[in-house]
XYZ file of C-alpha atoms in Angstrom:
756
model
C 16.147 -29.461 39.803
C 19.480 -30.900 38.333
C 21.476 -28.405 36.285
C 24.228 -29.328 34.109
C 27.923 -28.401 35.699
C 28.865 -26.330 32.856
C 26.245 -23.782 33.610
C 26.985 -20.901 35.920
C 23.687 -20.349 37.664
C 23.208 -18.643 41.000
C 21.043 -20.053 43.786
C 18.442 -17.313 43.257
C 18.406 -18.069 39.485
C 17.919 -21.701 40.128
C 14.875 -20.988 42.503
C 13.478 -18.720 39.987
C 13.399 -21.108 37.068
C 12.244 -23.724 39.428
C 9.382 -21.622 40.312
C 8.480 -21.169 36.796
C 8.410 -24.549 35.824
C 6.450 -25.774 38.935
C 3.908 -23.133 37.930
C 3.727 -24.144 34.303
C 4.864 -21.084 33.268
C 6.981 -20.175 30.315
C 10.657 -19.071 31.192
C 11.939 -15.710 30.743
C 13.756 -14.865 27.633
C 17.109 -14.532 29.520
C 16.958 -18.314 30.655
C 16.738 -19.617 27.211
C 20.379 -19.151 26.304
C 21.572 -20.287 29.632
C 19.641 -23.579 29.509
C 19.575 -24.666 26.006
C 22.972 -24.377 24.099
C 21.624 -25.352 20.739
C 19.534 -21.949 20.650
C 20.955 -18.798 18.537
C 23.123 -16.791 20.630
C 21.529 -13.883 19.051
C 18.104 -13.270 17.955
C 15.763 -10.354 16.968
C 13.033 -10.037 19.457
C 9.961 -7.563 19.025
C 6.591 -7.047 20.517
C 4.258 -9.790 19.304
C 6.932 -11.969 17.875
C 5.695 -15.459 16.625
C 7.114 -18.230 14.730
C 3.550 -18.858 13.160
C 2.963 -18.211 9.473
C -0.272 -17.816 7.577
C -1.510 -21.119 6.106
C -4.628 -20.013 4.403
C -5.262 -21.665 0.926
C -7.499 -19.407 -1.435
C -8.296 -20.273 -4.886
C -6.815 -18.231 -7.633
C -9.224 -16.950 -10.113
C -8.094 -15.964 -13.604
C -9.914 -12.978 -14.630
C -7.735 -11.778 -17.880
C -5.453 -13.581 -20.147
C -3.163 -11.659 -22.445
C -1.714 -13.785 -25.165
C -2.004 -11.605 -28.370
C -0.060 -8.213 -27.673
C -1.482 -6.456 -30.754
C -3.546 -3.573 -32.090
C -1.879 -3.517 -35.563
C -3.530 -5.121 -38.287
C -6.936 -6.463 -39.084
C -7.144 -10.298 -38.778
C -8.590 -13.204 -41.139
C -9.901 -16.207 -39.877
C -8.257 -18.242 -42.631
C -4.536 -18.276 -43.457
C -2.873 -19.620 -46.586
C 0.256 -21.962 -46.560
C 2.184 -18.873 -47.623
C 0.439 -16.433 -45.101
C 2.717 -17.030 -42.142
C 3.438 -14.650 -39.357
C 7.133 -15.124 -38.874
C 7.644 -12.761 -36.083
C 7.909 -13.706 -32.457
C 5.648 -16.712 -31.221
C 3.960 -17.205 -27.848
C 5.700 -20.055 -25.955
C 3.511 -22.819 -24.776
C 3.481 -24.443 -21.301
C 3.877 -22.251 -18.420
C 1.779 -18.992 -18.465
C 3.302 -16.044 -16.469
C 0.976 -14.759 -13.379
C 0.192 -11.155 -12.288
C -1.847 -11.460 -8.932
C -3.641 -8.614 -7.145
C -3.952 -8.900 -3.561
C -2.289 -9.180 -0.200
C 0.886 -10.949 -0.746
C 0.761 -12.606 2.598
C -2.442 -14.406 1.557
C -0.811 -14.982 -2.038
C 2.510 -16.559 -0.638
C 0.429 -18.811 1.610
C -1.852 -19.912 -1.144
C 1.247 -20.539 -3.510
C 2.987 -22.374 -0.914
C 0.313 -24.439 0.460
C -2.200 -24.651 -2.598
C -2.415 -26.414 -5.789
C -0.281 -23.927 -7.824
C 2.709 -25.102 -5.722
C 2.748 -28.429 -7.785
C 2.751 -26.343 -10.917
C 5.681 -24.072 -9.488
C 7.571 -27.244 -8.534
C 7.225 -28.688 -12.218
C 9.027 -25.559 -13.360
C 12.046 -26.351 -11.065
C 10.863 -24.045 -8.309
C 11.376 -20.392 -7.875
C 14.990 -19.808 -8.608
C 14.969 -16.140 -7.612
C 12.968 -13.685 -5.696
C 13.620 -9.889 -5.642
C 11.550 -7.706 -3.478
C 11.562 -4.055 -3.039
C 9.012 -3.613 0.060
C 7.837 -0.405 1.574
C 10.481 0.857 3.866
C 10.074 4.576 3.851
C 8.321 5.830 6.674
C 6.978 8.756 4.699
C 6.007 6.869 1.555
C 2.505 6.527 0.202
C 0.711 5.041 -2.658
C -0.184 8.231 -4.403
C 0.430 8.277 -8.143
C 1.324 11.065 -10.700
C -1.224 10.822 -13.782
C -0.807 12.709 -16.864
C -4.100 14.296 -17.919
C -3.465 16.502 -21.130
C -0.641 18.688 -20.646
C -1.015 18.462 -16.870
C 0.074 16.074 -14.182
C -2.462 15.253 -11.600
C -1.750 13.339 -8.218
C -4.006 10.585 -7.565
C -4.453 9.989 -3.793
C -3.918 6.487 -2.318
C -7.025 4.170 -1.933
C -8.510 3.093 1.342
C -7.226 -0.358 0.946
C -3.662 0.803 -0.022
C -3.618 3.320 3.032
C -4.775 0.549 5.309
C -2.036 -1.853 4.125
C 0.409 1.097 4.572
C -0.782 1.683 8.028
C -0.546 -2.015 8.799
C 3.062 -1.875 7.750
C 4.243 1.153 9.492
C 1.158 2.382 11.803
C 2.641 0.865 15.094
C 6.207 1.796 14.088
C 9.004 -0.619 13.566
C 7.532 -3.584 15.376
C 4.507 -3.498 12.705
C 7.095 -3.334 9.966
C 9.220 -6.211 11.134
C 6.290 -8.498 11.947
C 5.033 -7.748 8.358
C 8.286 -8.380 6.534
C 9.133 -11.391 8.880
C 6.187 -13.531 7.975
C 6.476 -12.912 4.523
C 10.062 -13.715 4.135
C 9.452 -17.042 5.910
C 6.814 -17.887 3.308
C 9.197 -16.834 0.452
C 12.120 -19.055 1.844
C 9.715 -21.878 1.837
C 8.905 -21.172 -1.904
C 12.627 -20.928 -2.983
C 14.112 -23.915 -4.868
C 17.145 -25.343 -3.186
C 19.468 -23.603 -5.413
C 17.300 -20.396 -5.345
C 18.329 -16.760 -3.919
C 16.524 -13.854 -2.788
C 17.469 -10.091 -3.072
C 15.891 -7.728 -0.535
C 16.113 -4.044 -1.451
C 16.182 -1.206 1.363
C 17.692 1.711 2.643
C 19.081 3.042 5.819
C 15.781 3.117 7.486
C 15.680 -0.660 7.946
C 18.741 -2.070 6.620
C 20.195 -2.916 9.889
C 16.825 -4.818 10.985
C 16.488 -6.717 7.717
C 19.920 -8.095 8.151
C 19.084 -9.555 11.414
C 15.661 -10.919 10.055
C 17.300 -12.500 7.084
C 20.126 -14.051 9.426
C 17.477 -15.455 11.562
C 15.250 -16.774 8.720
C 17.777 -17.952 6.170
C 20.786 -18.658 8.639
C 24.040 -16.482 8.772
C 25.806 -19.234 6.505
C 23.180 -18.246 3.766
C 24.456 -14.664 3.421
C 26.328 -13.877 0.150
C 26.553 -10.195 -0.346
C 25.580 -6.845 0.903
C 25.137 -4.827 -2.201
C 25.350 -0.966 -2.108
C 23.728 0.563 -4.884
C 24.619 4.375 -5.579
C 21.181 5.693 -6.500
C 21.778 9.391 -6.177
C 24.550 11.364 -8.129
C 24.112 15.001 -7.084
C 24.772 15.090 -3.256
C 22.636 17.668 -1.309
C 24.346 19.400 1.490
C 23.155 17.926 4.880
C 23.664 19.548 8.237
C 25.524 17.310 10.811
C 26.097 14.262 8.426
C 27.333 13.077 5.110
C 24.847 12.823 2.118
C 23.008 9.781 1.659
C 23.294 8.403 -1.785
C 22.890 4.699 -1.776
C 20.476 1.899 -1.222
C 21.287 -1.574 0.307
C 20.430 -4.755 -1.373
C 21.035 -8.037 0.732
C 21.595 -11.347 -1.022
C 20.863 -14.627 0.687
C 20.540 -18.196 -0.858
C 18.513 -21.148 0.181
C 21.579 -23.437 0.483
C 25.265 -23.194 0.164
C 25.432 -23.914 -3.628
C 22.920 -21.413 -5.491
C 22.859 -20.448 -9.006
C 25.351 -17.681 -9.626
C 26.673 -16.442 -12.797
C 29.552 -13.990 -12.516
C 28.901 -10.527 -13.951
C 31.267 -8.173 -15.554
C 31.418 -4.463 -16.030
C 33.081 -2.712 -19.051
C 36.601 -2.459 -18.738
C 38.294 0.608 -17.600
C 39.479 3.111 -20.619
C 43.042 2.985 -18.964
C 43.040 -0.626 -18.747
C 42.004 -1.039 -22.382
C 44.753 1.143 -23.703
C 47.464 -1.613 -22.291
C 46.255 -3.855 -25.317
C 48.285 -1.963 -27.580
C 48.940 -4.775 -30.329
C 46.672 -5.941 -33.177
C 46.832 -9.352 -34.373
C 47.263 -9.567 -38.239
C 44.287 -11.315 -39.973
C 42.094 -11.354 -37.084
C 42.397 -7.778 -35.930
C 42.177 -8.942 -32.251
C 43.640 -6.566 -29.702
C 46.190 -8.043 -27.182
C 49.071 -7.210 -24.824
C 52.036 -9.348 -23.941
C 52.334 -10.471 -20.433
C 54.812 -12.380 -18.194
C 55.366 -16.007 -18.342
C 56.950 -16.473 -14.705
C 55.688 -16.460 -11.341
C 57.592 -16.869 -7.702
C 58.854 -20.073 -6.821
C 61.718 -22.229 -8.142
C 61.120 -24.357 -11.282
C 62.930 -26.345 -14.139
C 63.949 -24.974 -17.637
C 61.573 -25.182 -20.599
C 62.280 -25.460 -24.383
C 60.812 -22.741 -26.384
C 61.059 -24.290 -29.963
C 64.794 -24.845 -30.286
C 65.904 -22.633 -27.624
C 66.013 -24.016 -23.725
C 65.757 -21.231 -21.434
C 66.149 -21.106 -17.636
C 63.739 -18.982 -15.475
C 65.131 -16.192 -13.293
C 66.368 -17.427 -9.999
C 63.524 -18.180 -7.612
C 61.055 -18.053 -10.286
C 59.299 -20.807 -12.626
C 57.681 -20.942 -16.058
C 53.977 -21.063 -15.560
C 52.918 -23.403 -18.227
C 54.163 -26.843 -18.507
C 56.353 -28.005 -21.368
C 53.407 -29.556 -23.152
C 51.375 -26.253 -22.716
C 54.356 -24.311 -24.153
C 54.535 -26.574 -27.154
C 50.930 -26.166 -27.916
C 51.118 -22.371 -27.383
C 53.965 -22.071 -29.916
C 51.812 -23.917 -32.547
C 48.791 -21.670 -31.943
C 50.802 -18.461 -32.202
C 50.139 -17.431 -28.552
C 53.806 -16.864 -27.419
C 55.939 -14.000 -28.778
C 59.471 -13.164 -28.071
C 60.651 -9.653 -27.128
C 63.764 -7.874 -28.728
C 65.891 -9.123 -25.917
C 64.691 -12.760 -26.637
C 62.376 -13.150 -23.626
C 59.103 -15.204 -24.184
C 55.892 -13.542 -23.318
C 52.177 -14.924 -23.772
C 49.339 -13.013 -25.625
C 46.445 -11.746 -23.374
C 43.602 -10.660 -25.804
C 41.159 -7.930 -24.842
C 38.192 -9.998 -25.854
C 39.032 -12.925 -23.587
C 39.490 -10.583 -20.369
C 35.806 -10.907 -19.695
C 35.411 -7.323 -18.429
C 35.893 -6.231 -14.783
C 34.238 -8.536 -12.307
C 31.337 -6.838 -10.666
C 31.741 -6.304 -6.825
C 29.457 -5.387 -4.148
C 29.658 -1.534 -4.814
C 27.259 -0.779 -7.799
C 28.179 2.844 -8.983
C 27.433 2.132 -12.661
C 23.800 1.941 -12.583
C 21.860 5.285 -12.771
C 18.295 5.688 -11.222
C 15.227 6.318 -13.483
C 14.454 9.907 -13.979
C 11.367 11.473 -15.365
C 12.870 11.548 -18.907
C 14.213 8.059 -19.085
C 12.530 5.973 -22.032
C 11.732 3.131 -19.469
C 9.940 5.442 -17.218
C 6.273 4.738 -16.452
C 5.796 7.431 -13.905
C 5.744 5.186 -11.029
C 7.353 6.826 -7.947
C 9.361 3.936 -6.521
C 10.445 2.470 -10.204
C 13.885 0.725 -10.326
C 16.114 0.877 -13.314
C 16.047 -2.034 -15.600
C 19.686 -2.410 -15.791
C 19.553 -3.071 -11.848
C 17.314 -6.015 -12.221
C 18.986 -7.338 -15.543
C 22.381 -7.706 -13.445
C 20.297 -9.488 -10.575
C 18.459 -11.796 -12.823
C 21.504 -12.643 -14.873
C 23.413 -13.456 -11.930
C 21.144 -15.611 -10.153
C 18.974 -17.326 -12.600
C 19.307 -18.942 -16.332
C 17.081 -18.708 -19.208
C 13.826 -20.565 -18.666
C 14.051 -20.159 -14.780
C 10.976 -19.204 -12.913
C 11.590 -15.881 -10.800
C 9.128 -13.947 -8.682
C 8.645 -10.383 -7.233
C 6.003 -10.150 -4.612
C 5.889 -6.141 -4.439
C 6.220 -5.726 -8.274
C 5.054 -1.942 -8.325
C 5.574 -0.887 -11.752
C 6.668 -4.211 -13.060
C 10.434 -3.936 -13.546
C 11.425 -7.315 -12.596
C 8.854 -8.920 -14.784
C 9.474 -6.747 -17.816
C 13.280 -7.655 -17.608
C 12.494 -11.358 -16.609
C 10.425 -11.556 -19.816
C 13.118 -9.833 -22.096
C 15.744 -12.311 -20.704
C 13.694 -15.509 -21.359
C 12.696 -16.061 -17.783
C 9.161 -17.216 -16.470
C 7.792 -15.031 -13.704
C 5.187 -14.496 -11.088
C 4.387 -10.941 -9.692
C 1.777 -9.512 -7.424
C 1.085 -6.162 -5.603
C -1.691 -4.715 -3.535
C -2.345 -1.718 -5.446
C -4.681 -1.857 -8.460
C -3.024 1.057 -10.223
C 0.358 -1.055 -9.845
C -1.246 -4.011 -11.664
C -2.642 -1.867 -14.450
C 0.696 -0.053 -14.928
C 2.280 -3.612 -14.933
C -0.276 -4.997 -17.532
C 0.628 -2.217 -20.057
C 4.271 -2.538 -19.585
C 4.149 -6.226 -20.143
C 2.134 -5.799 -23.272
C 4.753 -3.356 -24.571
C 7.421 -5.833 -23.857
C 5.407 -8.524 -25.594
C 5.037 -6.280 -28.704
C 8.618 -5.450 -28.529
C 9.570 -9.016 -28.476
C 7.203 -10.013 -31.194
C 8.205 -7.321 -33.609
C 11.948 -8.301 -33.163
C 11.151 -11.917 -33.991
C 11.838 -13.026 -30.333
C 9.441 -15.580 -28.342
C 7.354 -14.326 -25.668
C 4.853 -15.837 -23.012
C 1.414 -15.031 -22.264
C 0.323 -13.899 -18.985
C -2.778 -13.859 -16.974
C -4.185 -11.468 -14.245
C -5.585 -13.285 -11.213
C -7.540 -12.450 -7.941
C -7.597 -14.314 -4.733
C -10.991 -16.110 -4.600
C -11.771 -14.648 -1.157
C -10.552 -12.424 1.481
C -10.400 -12.894 5.340
C -12.293 -10.609 7.257
C -10.364 -11.166 10.517
C -7.545 -8.896 9.024
C -9.994 -5.939 9.613
C -8.041 -2.965 10.480
C -7.616 -1.986 14.324
C -8.337 -5.375 15.812
C -5.721 -6.236 18.488
C -4.058 -9.538 17.361
C -2.936 -10.383 20.828
C -6.513 -10.301 22.373
C -8.278 -13.547 23.193
C -10.585 -15.021 20.380
C -13.767 -13.797 22.069
C -12.294 -10.387 22.846
C -11.039 -10.092 19.432
C -14.522 -10.778 17.925
C -16.150 -8.505 20.168
C -13.814 -5.574 19.186
C -14.161 -6.553 15.371
C -17.942 -6.316 15.705
C -17.560 -2.957 17.333
C -15.507 -1.486 14.609
C -17.398 -2.997 11.643
C -20.673 -1.579 13.281
C -19.110 1.858 13.752
C -17.578 1.636 10.102
C -21.276 0.701 8.769
C -22.969 3.475 10.930
C -20.552 6.150 9.312
C -21.148 5.074 5.797
C -25.072 4.912 6.030
C -24.893 8.505 7.734
C -22.861 9.762 4.697
C -24.956 7.742 2.310
C -28.313 9.388 4.026
C -29.639 5.910 4.464
C -31.539 4.657 7.543
C -30.091 1.599 9.528
C -32.131 -1.559 9.149
C -32.113 -4.680 11.403
C -33.006 -8.408 10.668
C -30.915 -8.825 7.705
C -27.650 -10.764 6.906
C -26.092 -8.770 4.158
C -28.128 -5.428 4.477
C -27.402 -2.605 6.808
C -29.507 0.129 5.648
C -32.441 1.510 3.294
C -32.477 4.579 1.130
C -35.866 5.347 -0.125
C -36.942 2.240 -1.804
C -33.657 0.595 -2.291
C -31.808 -1.717 0.414
C -28.199 -0.864 1.112
C -25.252 -3.224 1.485
C -21.763 -2.091 2.722
C -18.887 -3.826 1.843
C -15.536 -4.092 4.229
C -13.327 -1.236 4.917
C -10.163 -2.823 4.366
C -11.083 -5.345 1.455
C -12.494 -5.189 -2.059
C -16.212 -6.418 -2.551
C -15.911 -9.729 -3.929
C -18.102 -11.813 -6.049
C -18.778 -13.995 -2.904
C -20.142 -11.018 -0.917
C -22.509 -9.824 -4.155
C -23.649 -13.546 -4.351
C -24.653 -13.325 -0.696
C -26.498 -10.194 -1.428
C -28.421 -11.636 -4.439
C -29.423 -14.693 -2.501
C -30.999 -12.794 0.387
C -32.886 -10.611 -2.307
C -34.478 -13.573 -3.634
C -35.118 -15.161 0.032
C -36.830 -11.825 0.976
C -38.279 -10.531 -2.270
C -35.929 -7.616 -2.548
C -35.737 -6.143 -6.027
C -33.658 -2.911 -5.574
C -30.092 -2.983 -3.883
C -27.197 -0.727 -3.743
C -23.926 -2.280 -2.792
C -21.318 0.462 -1.477
C -17.597 -0.574 -1.484
C -14.311 1.329 -1.405
C -13.055 -1.219 -4.039
C -14.451 -3.897 -6.152
C -12.878 -7.159 -7.237
C -11.448 -6.982 -10.723
C -13.860 -8.606 -13.426
C -16.797 -8.082 -11.094
C -18.484 -5.790 -13.633
C -20.817 -6.203 -15.430
C -21.290 -10.107 -14.873
C -22.893 -9.763 -11.261
C -25.099 -7.015 -12.353
C -26.332 -9.045 -15.325
C -26.689 -12.030 -13.139
C -28.819 -9.962 -10.651
C -30.937 -8.599 -13.563
C -31.862 -12.153 -14.719
C -33.084 -12.937 -11.024
C -35.236 -9.751 -11.125
C -32.852 -7.509 -9.141
C -31.874 -4.043 -9.864
C -28.310 -3.904 -8.420
C -26.359 -0.610 -8.485
C -22.566 -0.873 -7.275
C -21.205 2.442 -5.988
C -18.072 3.333 -4.952
C -17.438 4.974 -1.412
C -15.402 8.303 -1.349
C -12.668 8.716 0.939
C -14.510 11.975 2.126
C -16.458 9.701 4.481
C -13.820 10.041 6.888
C -13.844 13.703 6.903
C -16.505 15.129 9.222
C -16.598 18.420 7.750
C -17.517 17.052 4.377
C -20.263 15.097 5.945
C -21.672 17.976 7.632
C -21.340 20.038 4.313
C -23.261 17.336 2.485
C -20.069 17.099 0.328
C -19.853 13.380 0.325
C -20.779 11.924 -2.910
C -21.152 8.218 -3.672
C -20.235 7.526 -7.345
C -21.567 4.662 -9.601
C -19.377 2.268 -11.387
C -18.237 3.582 -14.846
C -20.709 3.201 -17.831
C -19.494 1.990 -21.304
C -21.096 2.367 -24.496
C -20.001 0.654 -27.648
C -21.143 0.277 -31.238
C -20.389 -2.932 -33.265
C -19.087 -2.384 -36.978
C -19.820 -5.180 -39.443
C -17.971 -5.686 -42.811
C -18.854 -9.198 -44.440
C -17.964 -11.828 -41.686
C -15.729 -9.478 -40.064
C -16.459 -7.081 -36.992
C -14.877 -4.176 -35.266
C -15.885 -2.414 -32.175
C -15.968 1.239 -31.653
C -16.052 2.807 -28.199
C -18.492 5.565 -28.361
C -19.022 6.810 -24.600
C -17.468 6.165 -21.234
C -18.711 7.937 -18.082
C -17.168 8.109 -14.448
C -18.214 9.762 -11.444
C -15.025 9.943 -9.303
C -14.561 12.818 -6.341
C -11.258 13.695 -5.005
C -11.912 16.727 -2.891
C -14.104 19.632 -4.105
C -13.550 22.732 -5.959
C -15.179 24.929 -3.263
C -12.746 23.367 -0.701
C -9.742 23.847 -2.857
C -10.716 27.535 -3.267
C -11.115 27.926 0.493
C -7.641 26.532 1.336
C -5.782 27.730 -1.713
C -3.301 30.298 -1.365
C -2.478 33.130 -3.710
C -0.344 32.221 -6.560
C -0.889 28.610 -6.198
C -2.866 25.856 -7.867
C -4.535 22.784 -7.429
C -6.210 19.897 -9.109
C -9.193 18.065 -7.918
C -11.719 15.718 -9.081
C -15.224 16.516 -8.736
C -18.364 14.817 -10.184
C -16.234 12.921 -12.826
C -14.289 16.198 -14.044
C -10.835 16.788 -13.400
C -10.481 20.594 -12.935
C -7.403 22.812 -12.450
C -8.102 25.466 -9.808
C -5.929 28.455 -9.880
C -5.670 31.650 -7.750
C -3.355 34.285 -9.021
C -1.260 36.666 -6.844
C -4.463 38.970 -6.770
C -6.723 36.289 -5.359
C -8.495 35.870 -8.587
C -9.771 32.338 -9.220
C -9.982 30.227 -12.397
C -11.354 26.873 -13.085
C -10.109 25.013 -15.999
C -11.502 21.520 -16.865
C -8.840 19.107 -17.924
C -10.956 16.068 -18.885
C -12.748 17.934 -21.765
C -14.005 14.788 -23.481
C -15.178 11.463 -22.069
C -12.225 9.921 -23.851
C -9.668 11.614 -21.674
C -10.793 9.494 -18.775
C -9.553 6.168 -20.799
C -6.050 4.848 -20.142
C -6.545 1.370 -21.790
C -9.247 -0.635 -23.410
C -9.430 -4.089 -25.036
C -11.788 -6.544 -26.817
C -12.360 -10.070 -26.436
C -14.101 -11.086 -29.742
C -15.257 -14.356 -28.281
C -16.111 -13.909 -24.652
C -17.501 -17.358 -23.983
C -14.601 -19.255 -25.349
C -12.592 -19.792 -22.215
C -14.054 -20.728 -18.846
C -12.823 -19.796 -15.765
C -11.639 -22.878 -13.813
C -10.237 -22.776 -10.200
C -8.423 -25.592 -8.463
C -9.219 -26.201 -4.844
C -9.061 -28.979 -2.191
C -12.372 -30.475 -1.257
C -13.451 -31.814 2.133
C -11.799 -35.381 1.394
C -8.358 -33.665 0.889
C -8.645 -34.246 -2.949
C -7.816 -31.427 -5.536
C -10.626 -30.883 -8.008
C -11.066 -28.305 -10.656
C -14.392 -26.414 -10.679
C -15.988 -23.884 -13.140
C -16.750 -20.759 -11.345
C -19.524 -19.855 -13.840
C -17.468 -16.991 -15.081
C -15.378 -16.517 -18.211
C -11.837 -15.551 -18.738
C -11.276 -11.978 -20.580
C -9.082 -12.704 -23.511
C -7.226 -9.440 -24.595
C -7.268 -10.216 -28.423
C -6.928 -6.505 -29.391
C -5.823 -3.557 -27.183
C -4.742 0.257 -27.229
C -3.418 2.244 -24.298
C -1.607 5.451 -23.498
C 1.909 5.468 -22.608
C 4.250 8.424 -21.344
C 5.599 8.697 -24.782
C 2.299 8.336 -26.711
C -0.876 9.849 -25.078
C -3.070 9.128 -28.274
C -5.603 6.363 -28.208
C -7.753 4.646 -30.980
C -11.440 4.513 -30.326
C -12.136 1.893 -32.768
C -10.567 -1.667 -32.845
C -9.363 -3.478 -35.939
C -11.929 -5.770 -37.928
C -11.700 -9.476 -37.146
C -13.027 -12.076 -39.418
C -15.269 -14.541 -37.114
C -17.450 -17.788 -37.727
C -20.936 -16.618 -38.897
C -23.411 -16.842 -36.086
C -24.410 -15.396 -32.670
C -21.693 -14.828 -30.179
C -20.702 -12.521 -27.149
C -17.981 -9.936 -27.317
C -16.635 -8.377 -24.210
C -15.202 -4.757 -23.963
C -12.760 -3.932 -21.072
C -12.071 -0.079 -20.147
C -9.675 0.835 -17.750
C -9.711 4.475 -16.576
C -6.686 6.789 -15.847
C -6.752 5.605 -12.078
C -6.447 1.943 -12.887
C -10.086 0.853 -12.119
C -11.775 -1.430 -14.669
C -15.085 -1.814 -16.157
C -16.350 -4.344 -18.634
C -19.277 -4.429 -20.935
C -20.681 -7.635 -22.836
C -22.669 -7.429 -25.963
C -24.647 -9.790 -28.028
C -23.589 -9.751 -31.937
C -24.567 -11.816 -34.802
C -21.878 -12.220 -37.462
C -22.613 -12.602 -41.264
C -26.036 -10.942 -41.013
C -27.453 -9.526 -43.992
């Protein structure tokens, strides 16, 4: 083996390298930097590192569209020439997108799928802001208000698994998660785009290295320190931690950047002690000279030499113009000075230490009760700095939707995504409020749509070692799935069955299908169940799942009913993983929510009244809470669709107070689509020939034509919609209800307009 002279290799190193090469084995890491000078001198390496990224392309399914942010007035079908709504109008063209699902699959599908072309038509994504889960002790629990009490909703199984995937194997798993996603985000950024990554002390050192590797050190722009805590708690052995870190990187060396300014310091403002007659503008007089010799200048009929070693900073032409414009004044000693106006100072330039933006507290107007919510002022500065009006921005860990809300207010287009269904629901309400605010203030707004991914990958099943060979991976997957199914069947009191594709068990006269542990039950899964029912003449079936794809109810049940199948969809409680709960027979599988509505007619107008809503959730049991509750303490549990506050006083006396006193207490949001079959759900996909094609899924998009919902400031809820005038004849009306946990249920009814 011949080695370049420049290399300082020992004879043993040369023999070692030769041995590896002759055996066809990869070289150890330590030799890369010696043999290949073009490699990075420093690189972050972790267990299981790979440069591969997800290239899966899944179709996006639009399940809901919000383009009418209203609940306020009854609507008529006819408008006269003079009956014009002059408030803000919906902008045409791009429709903003709120996507529920795994952001790795979302990013991959955006990058490689048909939607990429639409993104490029908008100029590409100019700005990405992300606030990923970096807190080892964080979870997906949410504080939910019920009456005058606050109840903590535990995280869903899917959310827990995603969190475990992020931190379950320590730092390695977090780095692997964020590394692949950042690579996909880099590829989605426009050439003049930027990314802001929010983190804290736990991972900021790692993220800096990851970002350097993905974007390049030359793409680093700023390390922003944001002071998020104002009152410092005493800490033993260290200084109080009061800040987060925000890294700013760009796609190339010339990103969009608009300098930002703070309000000037009051002491600085005081210097502007003169007021210009007529205009009232505040100004101060500043020097005309700078170091460096220069010629004399004429000021009107006076010629003046600058002091020794100095020069006049303006040319003679500029001085003449300044005298005409009244921009030069003479002091009592005859020295010329130029005017500097306060309103032209631009404020104080923002640096990388941000101490002027306060965190969101529980009393803030913008607070939506989301644990990781960031202040709108923070995102306003970021969005203004690195994008312009009309640009497309994105947040793939959108949480409570702060990035999207600010983007909408500033006239930007947006894409947001989150794994948590409650986050999607929170953002939906927030964006409707923003739409209403913009419309009321005569400002334009954009419609937005809520999307699902068309299917999910089963190989992402929790617990399968990704480093195993394919055959061993599949074996481990099969074993994990079998153990999971056996557990669920046992808790459901169903007996196992064999010889079926979708069915795992049987309970009395009903077949039982079990959805995946880490993914929602999708339409595809339900359709496979229906297909096997028809093949084997099965008429009664239960589908068990931790989560169900949004928009699945009630259409899939109606489809099954038309084919002679009684299909029940039941939620799996988290108690199935508690052996004590199974032993005590405390595990209760609850049905999807039930909606009852009544149409109200007035001529050719119709309104919808919500008359009943039933839920069957369980989160712990009253008996278990009593058993573990200490004297003087209180706990809120959910049992059989009731939220109950269990209190044990100092004497050990137990009291149980139901917080959900009526069925309406469970409702957080409901909306009406007065013409449900007016908009078909179309997906774009690439066929076997590599061509893009549009296909109707057989479903319809729910359009929010009227909605009412609770907010932290207003907990009231209307139970009857407005009257809307419709064309006479038969039509389908859809009603969507979202409960306080963020789970949605829909009901479709047939009505006849104009009946006598």
